[in-house]
mmCIF file as gemmi writes it, N, C-alpha and C atoms, coordinates in Angstrom:
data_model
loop_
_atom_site.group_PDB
_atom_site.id
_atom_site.type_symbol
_atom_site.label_atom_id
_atom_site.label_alt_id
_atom_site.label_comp_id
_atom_site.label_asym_id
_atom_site.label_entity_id
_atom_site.label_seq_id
_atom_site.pdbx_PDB_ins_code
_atom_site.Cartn_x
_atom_site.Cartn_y
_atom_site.Cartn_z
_atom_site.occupancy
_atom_site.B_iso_or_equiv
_atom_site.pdbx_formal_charge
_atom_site.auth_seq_id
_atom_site.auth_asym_id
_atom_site.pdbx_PDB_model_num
ATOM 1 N N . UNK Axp A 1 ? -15.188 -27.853 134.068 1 0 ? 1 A 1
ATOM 2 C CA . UNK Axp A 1 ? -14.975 -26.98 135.204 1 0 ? 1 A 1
ATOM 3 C C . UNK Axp A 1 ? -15.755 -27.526 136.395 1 0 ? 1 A 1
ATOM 4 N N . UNK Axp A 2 ? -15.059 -27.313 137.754 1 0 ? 2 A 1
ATOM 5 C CA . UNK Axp A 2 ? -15.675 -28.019 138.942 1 0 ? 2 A 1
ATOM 6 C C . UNK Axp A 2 ? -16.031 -26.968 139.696 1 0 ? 2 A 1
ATOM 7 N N . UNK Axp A 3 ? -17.712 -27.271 139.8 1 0 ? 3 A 1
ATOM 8 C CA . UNK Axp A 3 ? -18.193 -25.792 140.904 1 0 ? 3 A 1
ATOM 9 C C . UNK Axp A 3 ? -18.294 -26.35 142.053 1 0 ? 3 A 1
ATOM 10 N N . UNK Axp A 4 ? -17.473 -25.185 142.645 1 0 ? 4 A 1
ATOM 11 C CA . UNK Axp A 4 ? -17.322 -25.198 144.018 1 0 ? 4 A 1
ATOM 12 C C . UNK Axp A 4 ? -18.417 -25.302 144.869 1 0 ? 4 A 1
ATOM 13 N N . UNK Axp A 5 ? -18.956 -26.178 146.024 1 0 ? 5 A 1
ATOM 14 C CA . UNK Axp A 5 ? -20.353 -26.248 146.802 1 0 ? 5 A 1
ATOM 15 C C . UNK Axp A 5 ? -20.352 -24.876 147.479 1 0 ? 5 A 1
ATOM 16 N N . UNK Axp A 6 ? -22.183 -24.928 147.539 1 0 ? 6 A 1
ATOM 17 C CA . UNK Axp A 6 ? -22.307 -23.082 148.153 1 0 ? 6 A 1
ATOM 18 C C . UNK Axp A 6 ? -22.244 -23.337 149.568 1 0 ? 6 A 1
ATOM 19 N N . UNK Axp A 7 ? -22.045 -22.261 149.719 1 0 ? 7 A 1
ATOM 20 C CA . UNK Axp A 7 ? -21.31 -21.827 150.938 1 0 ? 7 A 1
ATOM 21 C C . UNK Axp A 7 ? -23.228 -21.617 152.1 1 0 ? 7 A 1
ATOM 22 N N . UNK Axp A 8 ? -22.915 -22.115 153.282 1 0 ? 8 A 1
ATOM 23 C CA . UNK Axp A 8 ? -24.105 -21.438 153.533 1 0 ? 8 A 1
ATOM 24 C C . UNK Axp A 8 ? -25.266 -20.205 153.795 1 0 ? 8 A 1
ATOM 25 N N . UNK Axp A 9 ? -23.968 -19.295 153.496 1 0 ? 9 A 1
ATOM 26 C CA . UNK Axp A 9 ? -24.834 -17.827 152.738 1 0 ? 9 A 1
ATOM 27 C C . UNK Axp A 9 ? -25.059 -17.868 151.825 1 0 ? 9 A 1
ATOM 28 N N . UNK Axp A 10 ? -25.173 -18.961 151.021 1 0 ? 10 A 1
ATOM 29 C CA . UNK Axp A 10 ? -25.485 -18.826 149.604 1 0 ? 10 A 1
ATOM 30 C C . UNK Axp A 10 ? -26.716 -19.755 149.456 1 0 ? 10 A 1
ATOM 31 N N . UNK Axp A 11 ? -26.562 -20.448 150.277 1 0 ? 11 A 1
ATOM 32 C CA . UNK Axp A 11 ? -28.244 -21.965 150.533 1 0 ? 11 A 1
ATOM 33 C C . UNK Axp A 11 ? -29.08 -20.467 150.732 1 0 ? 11 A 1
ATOM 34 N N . UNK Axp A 12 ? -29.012 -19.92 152.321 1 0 ? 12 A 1
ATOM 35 C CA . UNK Axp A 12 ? -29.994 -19.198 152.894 1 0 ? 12 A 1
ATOM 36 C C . UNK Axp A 12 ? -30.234 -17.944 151.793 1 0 ? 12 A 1
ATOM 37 N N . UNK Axp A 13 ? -29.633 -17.308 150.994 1 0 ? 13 A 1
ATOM 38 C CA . UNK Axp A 13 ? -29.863 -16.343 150.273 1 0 ? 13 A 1
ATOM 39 C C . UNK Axp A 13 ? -30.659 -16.98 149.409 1 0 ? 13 A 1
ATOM 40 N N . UNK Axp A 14 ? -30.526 -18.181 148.648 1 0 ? 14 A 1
ATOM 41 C CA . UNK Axp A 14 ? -31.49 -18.958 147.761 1 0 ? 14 A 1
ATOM 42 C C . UNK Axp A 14 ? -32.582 -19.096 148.226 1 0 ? 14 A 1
ATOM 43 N N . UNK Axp A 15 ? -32.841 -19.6 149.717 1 0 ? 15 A 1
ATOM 44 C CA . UNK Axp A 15 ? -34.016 -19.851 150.407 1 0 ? 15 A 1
ATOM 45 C C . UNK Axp A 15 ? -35.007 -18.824 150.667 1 0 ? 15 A 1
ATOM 46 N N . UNK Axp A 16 ? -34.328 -17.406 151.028 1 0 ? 16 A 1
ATOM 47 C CA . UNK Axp A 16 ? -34.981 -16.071 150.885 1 0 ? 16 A 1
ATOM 48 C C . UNK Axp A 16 ? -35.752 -15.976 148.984 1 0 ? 16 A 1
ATOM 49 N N . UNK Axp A 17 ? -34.651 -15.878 148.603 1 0 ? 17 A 1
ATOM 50 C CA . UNK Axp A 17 ? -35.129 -15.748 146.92 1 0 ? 17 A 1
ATOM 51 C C . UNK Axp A 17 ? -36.252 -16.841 146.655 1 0 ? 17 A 1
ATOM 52 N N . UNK Axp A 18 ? -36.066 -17.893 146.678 1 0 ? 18 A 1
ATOM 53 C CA . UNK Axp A 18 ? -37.36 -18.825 146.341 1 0 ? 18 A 1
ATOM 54 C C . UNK Axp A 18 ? -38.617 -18.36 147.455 1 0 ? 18 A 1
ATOM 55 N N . UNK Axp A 19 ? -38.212 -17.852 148.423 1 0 ? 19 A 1
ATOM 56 C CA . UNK Axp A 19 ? -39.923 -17.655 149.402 1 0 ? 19 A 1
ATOM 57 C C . UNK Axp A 19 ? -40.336 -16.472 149.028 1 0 ? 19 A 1
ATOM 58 N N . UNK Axp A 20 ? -39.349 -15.292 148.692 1 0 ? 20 A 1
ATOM 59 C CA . UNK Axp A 20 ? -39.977 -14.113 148.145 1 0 ? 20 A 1
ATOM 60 C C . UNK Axp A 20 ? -40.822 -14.377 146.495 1 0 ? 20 A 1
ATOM 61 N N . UNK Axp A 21 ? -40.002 -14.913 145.587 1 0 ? 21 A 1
ATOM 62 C CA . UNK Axp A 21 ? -40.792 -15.385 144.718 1 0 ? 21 A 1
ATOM 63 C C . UNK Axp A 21 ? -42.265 -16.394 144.618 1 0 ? 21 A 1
ATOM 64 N N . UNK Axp A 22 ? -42.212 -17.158 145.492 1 0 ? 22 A 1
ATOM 65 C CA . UNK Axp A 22 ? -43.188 -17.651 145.871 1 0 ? 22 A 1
ATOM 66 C C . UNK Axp A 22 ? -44.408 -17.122 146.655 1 0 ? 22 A 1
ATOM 67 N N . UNK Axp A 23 ? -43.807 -16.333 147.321 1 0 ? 23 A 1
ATOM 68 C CA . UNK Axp A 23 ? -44.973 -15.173 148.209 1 0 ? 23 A 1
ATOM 69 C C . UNK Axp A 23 ? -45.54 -14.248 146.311 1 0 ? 23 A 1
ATOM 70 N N . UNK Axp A 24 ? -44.787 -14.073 145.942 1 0 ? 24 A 1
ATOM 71 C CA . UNK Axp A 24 ? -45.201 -13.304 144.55 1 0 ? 24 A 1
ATOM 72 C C . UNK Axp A 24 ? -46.274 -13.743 143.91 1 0 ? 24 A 1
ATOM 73 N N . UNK Axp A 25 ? -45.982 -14.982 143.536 1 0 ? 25 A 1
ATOM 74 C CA . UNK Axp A 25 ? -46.507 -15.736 142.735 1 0 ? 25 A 1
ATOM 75 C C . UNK Axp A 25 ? -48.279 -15.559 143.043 1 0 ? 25 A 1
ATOM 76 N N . UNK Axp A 26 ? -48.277 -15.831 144.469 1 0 ? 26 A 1
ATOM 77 C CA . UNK Axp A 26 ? -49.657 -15.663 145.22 1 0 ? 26 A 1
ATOM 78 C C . UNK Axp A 26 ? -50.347 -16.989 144.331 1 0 ? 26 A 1
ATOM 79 N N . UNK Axp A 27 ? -51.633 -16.254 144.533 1 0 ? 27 A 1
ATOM 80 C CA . UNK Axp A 27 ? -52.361 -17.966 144.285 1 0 ? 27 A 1
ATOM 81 C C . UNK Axp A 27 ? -51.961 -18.349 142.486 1 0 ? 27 A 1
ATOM 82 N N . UNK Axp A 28 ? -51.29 -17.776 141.717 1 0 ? 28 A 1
ATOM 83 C CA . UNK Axp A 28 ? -51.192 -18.106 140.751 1 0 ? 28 A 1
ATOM 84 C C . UNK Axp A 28 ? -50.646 -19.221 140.751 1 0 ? 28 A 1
ATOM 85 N N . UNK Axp A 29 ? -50.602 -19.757 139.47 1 0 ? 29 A 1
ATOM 86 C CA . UNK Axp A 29 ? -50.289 -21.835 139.476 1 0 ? 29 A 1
ATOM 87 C C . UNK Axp A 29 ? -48.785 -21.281 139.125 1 0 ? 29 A 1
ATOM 88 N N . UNK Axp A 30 ? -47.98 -22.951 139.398 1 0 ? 30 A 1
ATOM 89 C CA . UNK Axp A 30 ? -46.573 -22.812 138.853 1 0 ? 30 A 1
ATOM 90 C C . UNK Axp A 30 ? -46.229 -22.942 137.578 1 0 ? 30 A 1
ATOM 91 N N . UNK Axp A 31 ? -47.476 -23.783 136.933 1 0 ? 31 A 1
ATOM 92 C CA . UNK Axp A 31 ? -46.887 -24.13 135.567 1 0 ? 31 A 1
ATOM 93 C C . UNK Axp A 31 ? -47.488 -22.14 134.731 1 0 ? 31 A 1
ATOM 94 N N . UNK Axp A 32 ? -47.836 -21.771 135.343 1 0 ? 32 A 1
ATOM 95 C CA . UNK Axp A 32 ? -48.484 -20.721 134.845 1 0 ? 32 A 1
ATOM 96 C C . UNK Axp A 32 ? -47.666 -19.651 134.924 1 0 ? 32 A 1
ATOM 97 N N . UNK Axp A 33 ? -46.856 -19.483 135.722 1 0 ? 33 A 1
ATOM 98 C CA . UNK Axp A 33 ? -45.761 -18.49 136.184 1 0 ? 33 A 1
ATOM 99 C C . UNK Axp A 33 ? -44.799 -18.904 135.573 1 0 ? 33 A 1
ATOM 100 N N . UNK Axp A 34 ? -44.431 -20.342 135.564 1 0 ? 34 A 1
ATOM 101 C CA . UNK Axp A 34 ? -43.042 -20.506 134.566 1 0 ? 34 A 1
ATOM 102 C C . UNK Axp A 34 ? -43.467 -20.379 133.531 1 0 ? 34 A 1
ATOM 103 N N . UNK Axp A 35 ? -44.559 -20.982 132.535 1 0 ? 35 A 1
ATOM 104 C CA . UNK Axp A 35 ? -44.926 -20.295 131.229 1 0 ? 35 A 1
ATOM 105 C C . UNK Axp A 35 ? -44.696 -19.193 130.982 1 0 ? 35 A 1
ATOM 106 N N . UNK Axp A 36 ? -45.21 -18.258 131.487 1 0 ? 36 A 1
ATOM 107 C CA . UNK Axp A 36 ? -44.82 -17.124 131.348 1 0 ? 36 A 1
ATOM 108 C C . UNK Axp A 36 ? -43.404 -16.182 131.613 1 0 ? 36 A 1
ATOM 109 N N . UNK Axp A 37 ? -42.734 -16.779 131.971 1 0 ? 37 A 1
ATOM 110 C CA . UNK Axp A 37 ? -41.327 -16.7 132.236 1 0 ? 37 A 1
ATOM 111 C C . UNK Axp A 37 ? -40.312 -17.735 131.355 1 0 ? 37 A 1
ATOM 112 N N . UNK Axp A 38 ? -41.103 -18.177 130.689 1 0 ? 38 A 1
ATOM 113 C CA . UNK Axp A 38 ? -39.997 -19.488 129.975 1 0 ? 38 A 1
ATOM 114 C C . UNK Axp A 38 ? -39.439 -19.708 130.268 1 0 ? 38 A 1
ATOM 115 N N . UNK Axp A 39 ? -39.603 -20.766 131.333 1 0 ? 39 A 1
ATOM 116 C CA . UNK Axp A 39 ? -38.803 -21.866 132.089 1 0 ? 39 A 1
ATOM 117 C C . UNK Axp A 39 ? -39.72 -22.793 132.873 1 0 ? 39 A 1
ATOM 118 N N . UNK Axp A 40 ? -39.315 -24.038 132.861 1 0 ? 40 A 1
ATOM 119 C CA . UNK Axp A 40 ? -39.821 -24.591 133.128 1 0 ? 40 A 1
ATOM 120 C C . UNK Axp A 40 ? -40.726 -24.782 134.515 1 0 ? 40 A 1
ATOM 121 N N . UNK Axp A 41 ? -41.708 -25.931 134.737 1 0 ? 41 A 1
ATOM 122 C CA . UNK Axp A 41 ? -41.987 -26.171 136.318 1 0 ? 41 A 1
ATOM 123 C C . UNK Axp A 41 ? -41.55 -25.783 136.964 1 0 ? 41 A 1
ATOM 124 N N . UNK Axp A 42 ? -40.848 -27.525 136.754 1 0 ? 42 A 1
ATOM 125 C CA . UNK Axp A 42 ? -39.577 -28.112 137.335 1 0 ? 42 A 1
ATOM 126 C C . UNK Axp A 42 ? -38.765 -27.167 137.905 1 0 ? 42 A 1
ATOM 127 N N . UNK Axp A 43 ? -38.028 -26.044 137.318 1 0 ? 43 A 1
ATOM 128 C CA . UNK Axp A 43 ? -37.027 -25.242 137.302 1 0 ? 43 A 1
ATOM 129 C C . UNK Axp A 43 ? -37.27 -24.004 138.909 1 0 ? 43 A 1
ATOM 130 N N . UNK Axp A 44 ? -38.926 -23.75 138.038 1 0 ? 44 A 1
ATOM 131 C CA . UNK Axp A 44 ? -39.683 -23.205 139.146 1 0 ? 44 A 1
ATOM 132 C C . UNK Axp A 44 ? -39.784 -23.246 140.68 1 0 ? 44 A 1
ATOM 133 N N . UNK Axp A 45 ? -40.1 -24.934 140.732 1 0 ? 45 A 1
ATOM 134 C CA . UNK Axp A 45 ? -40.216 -25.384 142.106 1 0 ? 45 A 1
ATOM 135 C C . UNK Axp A 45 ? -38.821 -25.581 142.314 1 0 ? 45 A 1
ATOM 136 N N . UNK Axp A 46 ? -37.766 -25.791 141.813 1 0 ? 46 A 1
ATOM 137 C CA . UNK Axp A 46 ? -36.656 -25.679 142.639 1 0 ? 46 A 1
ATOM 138 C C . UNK Axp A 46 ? -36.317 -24.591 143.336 1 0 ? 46 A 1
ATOM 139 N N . UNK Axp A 47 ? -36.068 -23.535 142.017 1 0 ? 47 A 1
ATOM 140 C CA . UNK Axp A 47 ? -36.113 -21.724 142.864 1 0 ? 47 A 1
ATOM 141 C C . UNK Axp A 47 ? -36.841 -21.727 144.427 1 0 ? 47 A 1
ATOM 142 N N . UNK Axp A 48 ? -38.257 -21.969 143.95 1 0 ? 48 A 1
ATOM 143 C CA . UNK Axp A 48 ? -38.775 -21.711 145.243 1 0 ? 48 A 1
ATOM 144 C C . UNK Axp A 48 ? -38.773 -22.57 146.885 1 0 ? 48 A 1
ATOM 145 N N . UNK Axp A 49 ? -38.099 -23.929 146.281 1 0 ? 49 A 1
ATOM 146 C CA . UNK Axp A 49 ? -38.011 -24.212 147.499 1 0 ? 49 A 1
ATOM 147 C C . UNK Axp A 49 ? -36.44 -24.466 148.156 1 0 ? 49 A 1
ATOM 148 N N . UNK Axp A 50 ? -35.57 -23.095 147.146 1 0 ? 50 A 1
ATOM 149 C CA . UNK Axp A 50 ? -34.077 -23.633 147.189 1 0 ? 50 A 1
ATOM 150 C C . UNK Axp A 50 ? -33.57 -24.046 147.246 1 0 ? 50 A 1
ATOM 151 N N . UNK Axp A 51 ? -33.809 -24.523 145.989 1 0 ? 51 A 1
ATOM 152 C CA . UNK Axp A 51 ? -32.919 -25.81 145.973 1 0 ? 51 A 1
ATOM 153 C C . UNK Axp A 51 ? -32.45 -25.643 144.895 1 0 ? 51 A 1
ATOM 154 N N . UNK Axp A 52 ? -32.278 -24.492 144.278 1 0 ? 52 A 1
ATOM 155 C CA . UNK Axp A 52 ? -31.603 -24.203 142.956 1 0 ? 52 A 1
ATOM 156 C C . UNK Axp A 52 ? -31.282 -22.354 143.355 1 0 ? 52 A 1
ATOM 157 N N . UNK Axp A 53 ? -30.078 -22.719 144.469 1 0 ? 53 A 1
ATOM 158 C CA . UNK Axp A 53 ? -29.74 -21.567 144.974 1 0 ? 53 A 1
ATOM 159 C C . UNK Axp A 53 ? -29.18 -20.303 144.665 1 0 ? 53 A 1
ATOM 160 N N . UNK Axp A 54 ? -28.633 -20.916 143.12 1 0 ? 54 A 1
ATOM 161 C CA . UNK Axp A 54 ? -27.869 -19.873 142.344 1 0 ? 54 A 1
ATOM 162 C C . UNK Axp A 54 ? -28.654 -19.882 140.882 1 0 ? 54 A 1
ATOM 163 N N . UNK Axp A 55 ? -29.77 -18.832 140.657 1 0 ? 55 A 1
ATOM 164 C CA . UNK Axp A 55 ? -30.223 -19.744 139.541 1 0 ? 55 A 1
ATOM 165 C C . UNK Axp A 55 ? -29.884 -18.693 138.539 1 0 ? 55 A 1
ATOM 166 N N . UNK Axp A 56 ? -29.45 -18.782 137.263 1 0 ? 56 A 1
ATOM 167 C CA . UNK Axp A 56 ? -28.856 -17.659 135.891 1 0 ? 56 A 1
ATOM 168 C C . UNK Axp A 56 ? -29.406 -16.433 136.164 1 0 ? 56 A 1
ATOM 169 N N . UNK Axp A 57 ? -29.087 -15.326 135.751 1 0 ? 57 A 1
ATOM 170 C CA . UNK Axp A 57 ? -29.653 -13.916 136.012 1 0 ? 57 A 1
ATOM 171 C C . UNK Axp A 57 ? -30.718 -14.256 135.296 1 0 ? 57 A 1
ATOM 172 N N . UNK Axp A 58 ? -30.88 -14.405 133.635 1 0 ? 58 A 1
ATOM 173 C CA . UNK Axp A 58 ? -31.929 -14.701 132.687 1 0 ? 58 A 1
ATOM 174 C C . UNK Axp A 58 ? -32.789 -15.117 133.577 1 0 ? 58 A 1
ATOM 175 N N . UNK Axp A 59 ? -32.893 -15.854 134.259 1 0 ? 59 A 1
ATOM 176 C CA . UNK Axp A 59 ? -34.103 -16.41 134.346 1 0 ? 59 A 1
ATOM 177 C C . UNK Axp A 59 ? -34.726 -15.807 135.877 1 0 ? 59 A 1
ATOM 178 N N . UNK Axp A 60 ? -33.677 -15.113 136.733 1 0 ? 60 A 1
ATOM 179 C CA . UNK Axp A 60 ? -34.536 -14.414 137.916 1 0 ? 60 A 1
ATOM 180 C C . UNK Axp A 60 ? -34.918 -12.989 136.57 1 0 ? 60 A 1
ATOM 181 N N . UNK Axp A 61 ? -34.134 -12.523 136.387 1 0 ? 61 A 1
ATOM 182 C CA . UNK Axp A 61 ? -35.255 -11.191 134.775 1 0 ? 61 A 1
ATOM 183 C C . UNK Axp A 61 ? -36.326 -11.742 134.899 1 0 ? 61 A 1
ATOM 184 N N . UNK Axp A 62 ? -36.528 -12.707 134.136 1 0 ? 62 A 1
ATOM 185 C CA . UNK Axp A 62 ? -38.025 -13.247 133.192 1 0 ? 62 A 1
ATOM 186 C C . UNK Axp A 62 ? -38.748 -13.22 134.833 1 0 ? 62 A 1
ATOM 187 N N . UNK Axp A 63 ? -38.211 -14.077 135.856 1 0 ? 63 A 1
ATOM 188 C CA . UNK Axp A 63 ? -39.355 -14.039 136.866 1 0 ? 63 A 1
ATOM 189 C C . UNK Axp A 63 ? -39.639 -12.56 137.291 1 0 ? 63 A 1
ATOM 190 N N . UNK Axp A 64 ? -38.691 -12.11 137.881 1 0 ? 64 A 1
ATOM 191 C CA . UNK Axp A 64 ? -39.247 -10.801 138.213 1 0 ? 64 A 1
ATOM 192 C C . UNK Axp A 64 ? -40.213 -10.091 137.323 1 0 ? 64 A 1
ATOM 193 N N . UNK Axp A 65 ? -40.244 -9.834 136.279 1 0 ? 65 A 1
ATOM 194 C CA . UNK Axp A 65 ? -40.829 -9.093 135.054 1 0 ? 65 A 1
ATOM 195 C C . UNK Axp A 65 ? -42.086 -10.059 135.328 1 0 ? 65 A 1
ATOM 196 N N . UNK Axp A 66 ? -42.214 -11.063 134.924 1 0 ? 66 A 1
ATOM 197 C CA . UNK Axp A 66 ? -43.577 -11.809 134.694 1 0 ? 66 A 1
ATOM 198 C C . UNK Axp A 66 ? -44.477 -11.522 136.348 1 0 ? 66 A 1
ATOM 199 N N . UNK Axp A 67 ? -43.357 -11.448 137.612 1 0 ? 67 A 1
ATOM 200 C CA . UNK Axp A 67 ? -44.443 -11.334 139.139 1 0 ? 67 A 1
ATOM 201 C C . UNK Axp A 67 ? -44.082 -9.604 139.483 1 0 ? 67 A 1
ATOM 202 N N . UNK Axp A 68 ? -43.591 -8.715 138.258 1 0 ? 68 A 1
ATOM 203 C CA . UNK Axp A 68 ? -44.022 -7.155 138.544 1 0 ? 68 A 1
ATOM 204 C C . UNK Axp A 68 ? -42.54 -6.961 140.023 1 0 ? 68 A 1
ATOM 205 N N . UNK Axp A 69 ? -41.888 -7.911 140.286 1 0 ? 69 A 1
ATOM 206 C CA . UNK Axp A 69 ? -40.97 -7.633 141.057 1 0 ? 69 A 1
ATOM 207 C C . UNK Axp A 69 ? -39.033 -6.622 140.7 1 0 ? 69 A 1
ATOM 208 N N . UNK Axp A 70 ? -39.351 -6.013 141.156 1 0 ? 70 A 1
ATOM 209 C CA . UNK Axp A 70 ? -38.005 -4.94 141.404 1 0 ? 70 A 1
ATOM 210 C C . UNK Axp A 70 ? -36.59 -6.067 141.319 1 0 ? 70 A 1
ATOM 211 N N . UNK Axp A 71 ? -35.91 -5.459 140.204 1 0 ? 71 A 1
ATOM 212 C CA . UNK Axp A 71 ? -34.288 -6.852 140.32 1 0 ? 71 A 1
ATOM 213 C C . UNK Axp A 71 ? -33.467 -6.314 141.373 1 0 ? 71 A 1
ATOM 214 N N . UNK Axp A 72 ? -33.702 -5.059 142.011 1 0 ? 72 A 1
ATOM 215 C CA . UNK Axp A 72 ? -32.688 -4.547 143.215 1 0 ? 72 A 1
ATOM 216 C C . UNK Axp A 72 ? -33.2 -5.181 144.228 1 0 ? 72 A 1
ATOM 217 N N . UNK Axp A 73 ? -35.129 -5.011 144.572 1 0 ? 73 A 1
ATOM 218 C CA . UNK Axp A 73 ? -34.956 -5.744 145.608 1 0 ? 73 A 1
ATOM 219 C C . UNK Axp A 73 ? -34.977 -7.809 145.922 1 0 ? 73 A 1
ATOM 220 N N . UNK Axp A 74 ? -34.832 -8.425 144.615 1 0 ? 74 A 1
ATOM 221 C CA . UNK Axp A 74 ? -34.431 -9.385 144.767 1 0 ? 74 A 1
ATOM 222 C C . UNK Axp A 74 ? -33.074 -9.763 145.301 1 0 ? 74 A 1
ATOM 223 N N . UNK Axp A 75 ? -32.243 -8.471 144.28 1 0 ? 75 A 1
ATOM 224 C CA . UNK Axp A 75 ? -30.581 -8.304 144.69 1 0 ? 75 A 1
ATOM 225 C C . UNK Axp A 75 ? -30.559 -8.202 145.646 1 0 ? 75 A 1
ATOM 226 N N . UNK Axp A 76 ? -31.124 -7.504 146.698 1 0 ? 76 A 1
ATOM 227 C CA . UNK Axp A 76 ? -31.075 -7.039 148.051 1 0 ? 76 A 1
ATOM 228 C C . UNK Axp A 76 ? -31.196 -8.971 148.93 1 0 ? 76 A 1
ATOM 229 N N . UNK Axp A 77 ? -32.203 -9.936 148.395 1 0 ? 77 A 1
ATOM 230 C CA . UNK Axp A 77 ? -32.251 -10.705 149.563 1 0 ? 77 A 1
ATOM 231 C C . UNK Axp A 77 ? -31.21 -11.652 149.155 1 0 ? 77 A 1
ATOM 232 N N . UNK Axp A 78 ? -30.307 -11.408 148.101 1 0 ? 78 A 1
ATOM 233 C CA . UNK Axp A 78 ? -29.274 -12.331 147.836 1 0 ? 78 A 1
ATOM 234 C C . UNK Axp A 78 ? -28.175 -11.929 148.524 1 0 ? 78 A 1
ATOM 235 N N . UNK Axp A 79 ? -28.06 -10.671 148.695 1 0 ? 79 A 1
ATOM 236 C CA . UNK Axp A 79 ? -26.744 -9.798 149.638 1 0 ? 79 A 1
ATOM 237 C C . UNK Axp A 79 ? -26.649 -9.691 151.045 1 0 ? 79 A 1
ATOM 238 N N . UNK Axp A 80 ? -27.743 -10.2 151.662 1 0 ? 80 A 1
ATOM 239 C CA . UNK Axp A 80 ? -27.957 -9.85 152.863 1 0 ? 80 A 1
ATOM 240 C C . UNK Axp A 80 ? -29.041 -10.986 153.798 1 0 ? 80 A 1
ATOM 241 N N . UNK Axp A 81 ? -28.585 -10.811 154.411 1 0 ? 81 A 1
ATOM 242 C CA . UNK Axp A 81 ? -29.812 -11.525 155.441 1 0 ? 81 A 1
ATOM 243 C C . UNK Axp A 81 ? -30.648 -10.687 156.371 1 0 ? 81 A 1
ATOM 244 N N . UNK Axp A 82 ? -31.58 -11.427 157.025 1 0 ? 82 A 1
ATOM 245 C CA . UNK Axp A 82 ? -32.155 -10.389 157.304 1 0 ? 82 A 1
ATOM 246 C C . UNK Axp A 82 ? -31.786 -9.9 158.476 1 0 ? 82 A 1
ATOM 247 N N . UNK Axp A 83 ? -32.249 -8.778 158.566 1 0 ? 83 A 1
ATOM 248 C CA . UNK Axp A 83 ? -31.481 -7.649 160.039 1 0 ? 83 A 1
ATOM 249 C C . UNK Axp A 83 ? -30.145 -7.125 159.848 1 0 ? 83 A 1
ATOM 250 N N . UNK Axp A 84 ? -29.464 -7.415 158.593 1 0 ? 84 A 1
ATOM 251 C CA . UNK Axp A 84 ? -28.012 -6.944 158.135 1 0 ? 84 A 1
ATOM 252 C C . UNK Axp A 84 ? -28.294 -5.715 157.381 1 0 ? 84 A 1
ATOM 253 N N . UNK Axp A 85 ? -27.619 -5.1 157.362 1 0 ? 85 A 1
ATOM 254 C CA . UNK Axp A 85 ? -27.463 -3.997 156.45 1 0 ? 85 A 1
ATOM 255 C C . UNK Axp A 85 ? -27.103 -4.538 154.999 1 0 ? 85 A 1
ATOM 256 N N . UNK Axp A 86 ? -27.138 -3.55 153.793 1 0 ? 86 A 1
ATOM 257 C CA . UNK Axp A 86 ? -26.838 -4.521 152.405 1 0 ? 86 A 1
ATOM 258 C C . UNK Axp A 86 ? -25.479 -3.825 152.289 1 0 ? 86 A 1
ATOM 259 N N . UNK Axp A 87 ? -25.208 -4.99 151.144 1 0 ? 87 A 1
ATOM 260 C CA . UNK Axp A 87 ? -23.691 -4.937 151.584 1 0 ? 87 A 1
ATOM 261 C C . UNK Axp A 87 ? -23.503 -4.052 149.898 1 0 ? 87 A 1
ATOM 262 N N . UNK Axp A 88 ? -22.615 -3.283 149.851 1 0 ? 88 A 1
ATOM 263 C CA . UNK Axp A 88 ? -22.661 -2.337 148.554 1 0 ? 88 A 1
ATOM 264 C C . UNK Axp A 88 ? -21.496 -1.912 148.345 1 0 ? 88 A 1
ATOM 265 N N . UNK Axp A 89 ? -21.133 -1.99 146.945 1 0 ? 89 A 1
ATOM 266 C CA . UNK Axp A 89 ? -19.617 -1.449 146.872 1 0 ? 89 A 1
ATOM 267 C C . UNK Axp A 89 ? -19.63 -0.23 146.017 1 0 ? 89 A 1
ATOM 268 N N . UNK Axp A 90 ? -18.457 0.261 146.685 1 0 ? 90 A 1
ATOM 269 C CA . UNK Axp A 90 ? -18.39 1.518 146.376 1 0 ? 90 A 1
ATOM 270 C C . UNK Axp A 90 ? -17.654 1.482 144.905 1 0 ? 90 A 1
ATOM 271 N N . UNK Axp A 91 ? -18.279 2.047 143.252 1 0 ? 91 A 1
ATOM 272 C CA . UNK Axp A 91 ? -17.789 1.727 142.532 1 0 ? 91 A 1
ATOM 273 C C . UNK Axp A 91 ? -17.909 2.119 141.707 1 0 ? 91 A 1
């Protein structure tokens, strides 16, 4: 299967998600945060410097849970940019 390249609401929504996670993280180390999230560094520093813009639900869970962060308001900086309203379906 051939994935389609992201679109650039989808770079900048990654770029939000990796700086909010990274603001999380605070002075904690990376290999220390992905340990605890089982996943790697590597995997880590991509998230955060988006460059792994779409990354599995599994593994934003484990981060959120391991940095005490809310999965709505992560959802929130993937849906929206900032100064937009979130976008929500009625359902």
């Amino acid at each position: 299967m051939v994935r389609l390249p992201l679109t650039p609401e989808q770079l900048a929504a990654g770029r939000r998600l990796g700086g909010r996670l990274r603001a999380a993280r605070g002075a904690r180390t990376l290999a220390e945060v992905a340990g605890e999230a089982g996943i790697s560094p590597e995997t880590l520093r991509k998230i955060e410097a988006g460059r792994m813009a779409t990354p599995a639900f599994a593994t934003v869970a484990a981060l959120a849970q391991v940095l005490a962060l809310s999965l709505d308001e992560l959802a929130e900086l993937t849906l929206t940019a900032p100064g937009e309203e979130a976008v929500r379906s009625a359902g």
